[in-house]
mmCIF file of C-alpha atoms and ligand atoms in Angstrom:
data_model
loop_
_atom_site.group_PDB
_atom_site.id
_atom_site.type_symbol
_atom_site.label_atom_id
_atom_site.label_comp_id
_atom_site.label_asym_id
_atom_site.label_seq_id
_atom_site.Cartn_x
_atom_site.Cartn_y
_atom_site.Cartn_z
ATOM 1 C CA MET R 117 1.495 0.548 -23.600
ATOM 2 C CA ARG R 118 -1.772 -1.198 -22.769
ATOM 3 C CA PRO R 119 -4.762 0.923 -23.861
ATOM 4 C CA GLN R 120 -6.508 0.801 -20.454
ATOM 5 C CA PRO R 121 -5.144 0.137 -16.965
ATOM 6 C CA ASP R 122 -5.876 -3.591 -16.618
ATOM 7 C CA PHE R 123 -7.184 -3.936 -13.049
ATOM 8 C CA LEU R 124 -10.802 -3.437 -12.093
ATOM 9 C CA HIS R 125 -10.550 -0.099 -10.337
ATOM 10 C CA GLU R 126 -12.174 3.113 -9.185
ATOM 11 C CA PHE R 127 -10.731 6.509 -10.015
ATOM 12 C CA VAL R 128 -11.942 9.659 -8.275
ATOM 13 C CA PRO R 129 -10.347 12.897 -9.493
ATOM 14 C CA GLY R 130 -9.161 15.352 -6.856
ATOM 15 C CA ASN R 131 -8.030 18.954 -6.849
ATOM 16 C CA SER R 132 -4.371 18.630 -5.914
ATOM 17 C CA ARG R 133 -1.359 17.015 -7.654
ATOM 18 C CA ARG R 134 -1.334 14.090 -5.240
ATOM 19 C CA THR R 135 -2.865 10.686 -5.963
ATOM 20 C CA LEU R 136 -3.546 8.152 -3.232
ATOM 21 C CA LEU R 137 -3.120 4.579 -4.465
ATOM 22 C CA LEU R 138 -5.628 2.742 -2.240
ATOM 23 C CA LEU R 139 -4.939 -0.965 -1.642
ATOM 24 C CA HIS R 140 -7.600 -2.919 0.234
ATOM 25 C CA GLY R 141 -7.253 -5.824 2.669
ATOM 26 C CA THR R 142 -8.184 -9.491 2.108
ATOM 27 C CA GLY R 143 -11.862 -9.760 1.128
ATOM 28 C CA GLY R 144 -12.083 -6.085 0.187
ATOM 29 C CA ASN R 145 -12.657 -4.442 -3.145
ATOM 30 C CA GLU R 146 -11.933 -1.263 -5.099
ATOM 31 C CA ARG R 147 -14.646 0.715 -3.277
ATOM 32 C CA ASP R 148 -13.630 -0.177 0.299
ATOM 33 C CA LEU R 149 -10.984 2.436 0.972
ATOM 34 C CA LEU R 150 -12.507 5.363 -0.940
ATOM 35 C CA PRO R 151 -14.022 6.910 2.250
ATOM 36 C CA LEU R 152 -10.733 6.358 4.126
ATOM 37 C CA GLY R 153 -8.821 8.009 1.272
ATOM 38 C CA ARG R 154 -11.119 11.029 1.315
ATOM 39 C CA GLU R 155 -10.776 11.282 5.091
ATOM 40 C CA ILE R 156 -6.988 11.220 5.205
ATOM 41 C CA ASP R 157 -6.598 13.564 2.219
ATOM 42 C CA PRO R 158 -9.723 15.509 1.130
ATOM 43 C CA ASN R 159 -8.007 16.916 -1.987
ATOM 44 C CA ALA R 160 -6.059 14.043 -3.534
ATOM 45 C CA SER R 161 -7.167 11.971 -6.522
ATOM 46 C CA LEU R 162 -8.004 8.408 -5.516
ATOM 47 C CA LEU R 163 -6.912 5.385 -7.549
ATOM 48 C CA SER R 164 -8.198 2.137 -6.114
ATOM 49 C CA PRO R 165 -7.650 -1.244 -7.855
ATOM 50 C CA ARG R 166 -9.186 -4.573 -6.860
ATOM 51 C CA GLY R 167 -6.702 -7.386 -6.119
ATOM 52 C CA LYS R 168 -6.802 -10.107 -8.808
ATOM 53 C CA ILE R 169 -6.273 -13.148 -6.577
ATOM 54 C CA LEU R 170 -9.286 -14.920 -5.106
ATOM 55 C CA GLU R 171 -8.864 -16.854 -1.850
ATOM 56 C CA ASN R 172 -12.128 -18.647 -1.095
ATOM 57 C CA GLY R 173 -13.898 -15.926 -3.054
ATOM 58 C CA MET R 174 -12.058 -13.106 -1.255
ATOM 59 C CA PRO R 175 -10.017 -10.701 -3.400
ATOM 60 C CA ARG R 176 -6.339 -10.264 -2.473
ATOM 61 C CA PHE R 177 -3.298 -8.753 -4.150
ATOM 62 C CA PHE R 178 -1.131 -11.907 -4.047
ATOM 63 C CA ARG R 179 -1.296 -15.559 -3.030
ATOM 64 C CA ARG R 180 -0.414 -16.838 0.408
ATOM 65 C CA LEU R 181 0.293 -20.386 1.566
ATOM 66 C CA ALA R 182 -1.059 -19.708 5.075
ATOM 67 C CA GLU R 183 -1.775 -16.609 7.155
ATOM 68 C CA GLY R 184 1.415 -14.538 7.068
ATOM 69 C CA VAL R 185 3.218 -17.098 4.821
ATOM 70 C CA PHE R 186 3.465 -15.665 1.343
ATOM 71 C CA ASP R 187 3.930 -17.275 -2.073
ATOM 72 C CA LEU R 188 7.013 -15.209 -2.892
ATOM 73 C CA GLU R 189 7.085 -15.945 -6.633
ATOM 74 C CA ASP R 190 3.459 -14.855 -6.947
ATOM 75 C CA LEU R 191 4.125 -11.826 -4.751
ATOM 76 C CA LYS R 192 6.954 -10.690 -7.068
ATOM 77 C CA THR R 193 4.829 -11.211 -10.203
ATOM 78 C CA ARG R 194 1.817 -9.425 -8.708
ATOM 79 C CA THR R 195 3.949 -6.562 -7.419
ATOM 80 C CA ASN R 196 5.293 -5.918 -10.922
ATOM 81 C CA GLU R 197 1.817 -6.236 -12.415
ATOM 82 C CA LEU R 198 0.444 -3.678 -9.946
ATOM 83 C CA ALA R 199 3.383 -1.327 -10.563
ATOM 84 C CA ASP R 200 2.707 -1.539 -14.330
ATOM 85 C CA PHE R 201 -0.976 -0.796 -13.671
ATOM 86 C CA VAL R 202 -0.012 2.363 -11.765
ATOM 87 C CA THR R 203 2.293 3.446 -14.608
ATOM 88 C CA ASP R 204 -0.543 2.929 -17.126
ATOM 89 C CA ALA R 205 -3.045 4.741 -14.896
ATOM 90 C CA VAL R 206 -0.673 7.711 -14.521
ATOM 91 C CA ARG R 207 -0.648 8.068 -18.333
ATOM 92 C CA HIS R 208 -4.339 7.321 -18.773
ATOM 93 C CA TYR R 209 -5.600 9.767 -16.108
ATOM 94 C CA LYS R 210 -2.724 12.260 -16.597
ATOM 95 C CA LEU R 211 -1.555 12.037 -12.997
ATOM 96 C CA ALA R 212 1.636 13.480 -11.479
ATOM 97 C CA ALA R 213 3.963 10.452 -11.461
ATOM 98 C CA ASP R 214 6.103 12.032 -8.745
ATOM 99 C CA ASP R 215 3.228 12.417 -6.293
ATOM 100 C CA ILE R 216 1.795 8.921 -5.867
ATOM 101 C CA VAL R 217 1.225 7.951 -2.230
ATOM 102 C CA GLY R 218 0.511 4.285 -1.506
ATOM 103 C CA VAL R 219 -2.175 3.761 1.144
ATOM 104 C CA GLY R 220 -2.611 0.117 2.062
ATOM 105 C CA TYR R 221 -4.419 -1.867 4.721
ATOM 106 C CA SER R 222 -3.259 -5.381 5.729
ATOM 107 C CA ASN R 223 -2.815 -7.378 2.491
ATOM 108 C CA GLY R 224 -2.844 -4.047 0.596
ATOM 109 C CA ALA R 225 -0.172 -2.623 2.930
ATOM 110 C CA ASN R 226 1.947 -5.713 2.333
ATOM 111 C CA ILE R 227 1.898 -5.351 -1.449
ATOM 112 C CA ALA R 228 2.564 -1.619 -1.065
ATOM 113 C CA ALA R 229 5.660 -2.473 1.019
ATOM 114 C CA SER R 230 6.665 -5.012 -1.621
ATOM 115 C CA MET R 231 6.313 -2.349 -4.329
ATOM 116 C CA LEU R 232 8.546 0.026 -2.327
ATOM 117 C CA LEU R 233 11.196 -2.704 -2.173
ATOM 118 C CA LEU R 234 10.936 -4.048 -5.754
ATOM 119 C CA ARG R 235 9.677 -1.080 -7.785
ATOM 120 C CA PRO R 236 10.873 1.965 -5.822
ATOM 121 C CA GLU R 237 10.204 4.349 -8.715
ATOM 122 C CA ILE R 238 6.407 4.052 -8.405
ATOM 123 C CA MET R 239 5.588 5.694 -5.045
ATOM 124 C CA HIS R 240 7.397 8.490 -3.267
ATOM 125 C CA ALA R 241 5.500 8.043 -0.005
ATOM 126 C CA ALA R 242 3.296 5.452 1.659
ATOM 127 C CA THR R 243 0.962 5.068 4.615
ATOM 128 C CA LEU R 244 0.857 1.424 5.655
ATOM 129 C CA PHE R 245 -1.831 0.236 8.066
ATOM 130 C CA ARG R 246 -1.116 -3.158 9.725
ATOM 131 C CA ALA R 247 1.813 -4.132 7.473
ATOM 132 C CA MET R 248 4.414 -6.896 7.784
ATOM 133 C CA VAL R 249 7.668 -7.686 5.946
ATOM 134 C CA PRO R 250 6.444 -8.947 2.544
ATOM 135 C CA LEU R 251 9.876 -10.153 1.367
ATOM 136 C CA VAL R 252 13.535 -9.255 1.756
ATOM 137 C CA PRO R 253 14.966 -8.343 -1.663
ATOM 138 C CA ASP R 254 18.401 -9.621 -2.741
ATOM 139 C CA LYS R 255 19.532 -6.042 -3.167
ATOM 140 C CA LEU R 256 18.034 -3.183 -1.159
ATOM 141 C CA PRO R 257 16.621 -0.321 -3.260
ATOM 142 C CA ASP R 258 17.551 3.309 -2.629
ATOM 143 C CA LEU R 259 14.569 4.725 -0.756
ATOM 144 C CA SER R 260 16.373 7.829 0.487
ATOM 145 C CA SER R 261 13.752 10.136 -1.057
ATOM 146 C CA VAL R 262 10.787 8.075 0.202
ATOM 147 C CA ARG R 263 8.735 8.779 3.343
ATOM 148 C CA VAL R 264 6.759 6.005 4.987
ATOM 149 C CA TRP R 265 4.227 6.141 7.819
ATOM 150 C CA ILE R 266 3.297 2.851 9.490
ATOM 151 C CA GLY R 267 0.261 2.397 11.748
ATOM 152 C CA ALA R 268 0.389 -0.762 13.882
ATOM 153 C CA GLY R 269 -1.867 -2.240 16.567
ATOM 154 C CA ASN R 270 -0.119 -3.201 19.804
ATOM 155 C CA GLN R 271 -2.619 -6.058 20.253
ATOM 156 C CA ASP R 272 -2.673 -7.207 16.647
ATOM 157 C CA PRO R 273 -3.159 -11.016 16.697
ATOM 158 C CA ILE R 274 -1.806 -11.343 13.128
ATOM 159 C CA ILE R 275 1.222 -9.023 13.257
ATOM 160 C CA PRO R 276 3.452 -9.136 16.359
ATOM 161 C CA THR R 277 5.139 -5.826 17.216
ATOM 162 C CA SER R 278 8.528 -7.467 16.473
ATOM 163 C CA GLU R 279 7.380 -8.016 12.866
ATOM 164 C CA THR R 280 6.425 -4.347 12.540
ATOM 165 C CA GLN R 281 9.875 -3.405 13.906
ATOM 166 C CA ARG R 282 11.492 -5.712 11.333
ATOM 167 C CA LEU R 283 9.674 -3.841 8.552
ATOM 168 C CA VAL R 284 10.727 -0.474 9.994
ATOM 169 C CA GLU R 285 14.362 -1.606 10.138
ATOM 170 C CA LEU R 286 14.281 -2.991 6.582
ATOM 171 C CA LEU R 287 12.853 0.229 5.138
ATOM 172 C CA ARG R 288 15.291 2.368 7.172
ATOM 173 C CA ARG R 289 18.234 0.262 5.956
ATOM 174 C CA ALA R 290 17.086 1.132 2.418
ATOM 175 C CA GLY R 291 17.250 4.808 3.403
ATOM 176 C CA ALA R 292 13.534 5.559 3.834
ATOM 177 C CA ASP R 293 12.343 8.164 6.327
ATOM 178 C CA VAL R 294 10.018 5.980 8.442
ATOM 179 C CA THR R 295 7.502 7.108 11.077
ATOM 180 C CA ILE R 296 6.040 4.306 13.181
ATOM 181 C CA ARG R 297 2.953 4.662 15.398
ATOM 182 C CA PHE R 298 1.580 1.958 17.670
ATOM 183 C CA PHE R 299 -2.089 2.254 18.609
ATOM 184 C CA GLU R 300 -4.151 0.608 21.355
ATOM 185 C CA ALA R 301 -5.709 -1.651 18.763
ATOM 186 C CA GLY R 302 -5.829 -5.044 17.101
ATOM 187 C CA HIS R 303 -5.689 -5.738 13.341
ATOM 188 C CA GLY R 304 -8.687 -3.498 12.621
ATOM 189 C CA LEU R 305 -8.337 0.214 11.924
ATOM 190 C CA THR R 306 -9.270 2.815 14.520
ATOM 191 C CA SER R 307 -10.190 6.485 14.203
ATOM 192 C CA ASP R 308 -6.805 7.252 15.845
ATOM 193 C CA ASP R 309 -5.067 5.620 12.846
ATOM 194 C CA LEU R 310 -6.956 7.835 10.427
ATOM 195 C CA THR R 311 -6.405 11.023 12.422
ATOM 196 C CA ALA R 312 -2.670 10.336 12.665
ATOM 197 C CA ALA R 313 -2.327 9.413 8.964
ATOM 198 C CA HIS R 314 -4.268 12.560 8.009
ATOM 199 C CA GLY R 315 -1.928 14.721 10.132
ATOM 200 C CA TRP R 316 1.158 13.073 8.618
ATOM 201 C CA LEU R 317 -0.060 13.539 5.041
ATOM 202 C CA LYS R 318 -1.027 17.147 5.719
ATOM 203 C CA SER R 319 2.440 17.963 7.048
ATOM 204 C CA ARG R 320 4.158 16.810 3.852
HETATM 205 C C1 LIG G 670 -1.557 -11.058 4.139
HETATM 206 O O1 LIG G 670 -1.906 -12.149 3.732
HETATM 207 O O2 LIG G 670 -1.206 -10.122 3.397
HETATM 208 C C2 LIG G 670 -1.568 -10.887 5.616
HETATM 209 O O3 LIG G 670 -1.664 -12.117 6.233
HETATM 210 C C3 LIG G 670 -2.647 -9.976 6.049
HETATM 211 C C4 LIG G 670 -3.987 -10.468 5.641
HETATM 212 O O4 LIG G 670 -4.406 -10.200 4.538
HETATM 213 O O5 LIG G 670 -4.658 -11.142 6.441
#
């Protein structure tokens, strides 16, 4: 075991068993999603790493060749690295390993989806804002005990609604319980996204 979780990160203790794993978008950092995390779950602990890739100085969680075209080898490596970080952080901060909820925006949502597909043991639920299909694994994992909420923008210039549907279908084929919401929005988050994600998390 590594002595310290090896991503730059923020950790904010909460007063429930749940931990939100906050994964920022391209150009974000480990502090970006802390207010969002607090808003969608006022009681959870917050664990928020900074992506290790730099694209023109902007942090990301994995490399891409162009917008929406991912370096799949790097994505797989980075997904495993992030999953190992979460495992280390669970030990280090004494978190409940069975109550980790991934909360990702854009690039962060894409690596969260990748982690569901490649390392299904890490998260038992996820809220994905503006996500696309990160990769299609050779063998689908068993996600029958995993719940996923996806928030999409019906005018998103980066993610067509058909791509969101493809992600929904992939996760459902793996057995996940998927809720999809389309908002009157583009790629950016709206207060409707946060209200809906808050309601979904509260009902669990
Ligand atoms: C990605 O690279 O993960 C997606 O294109 C979303 C983005 O970060 O712009």
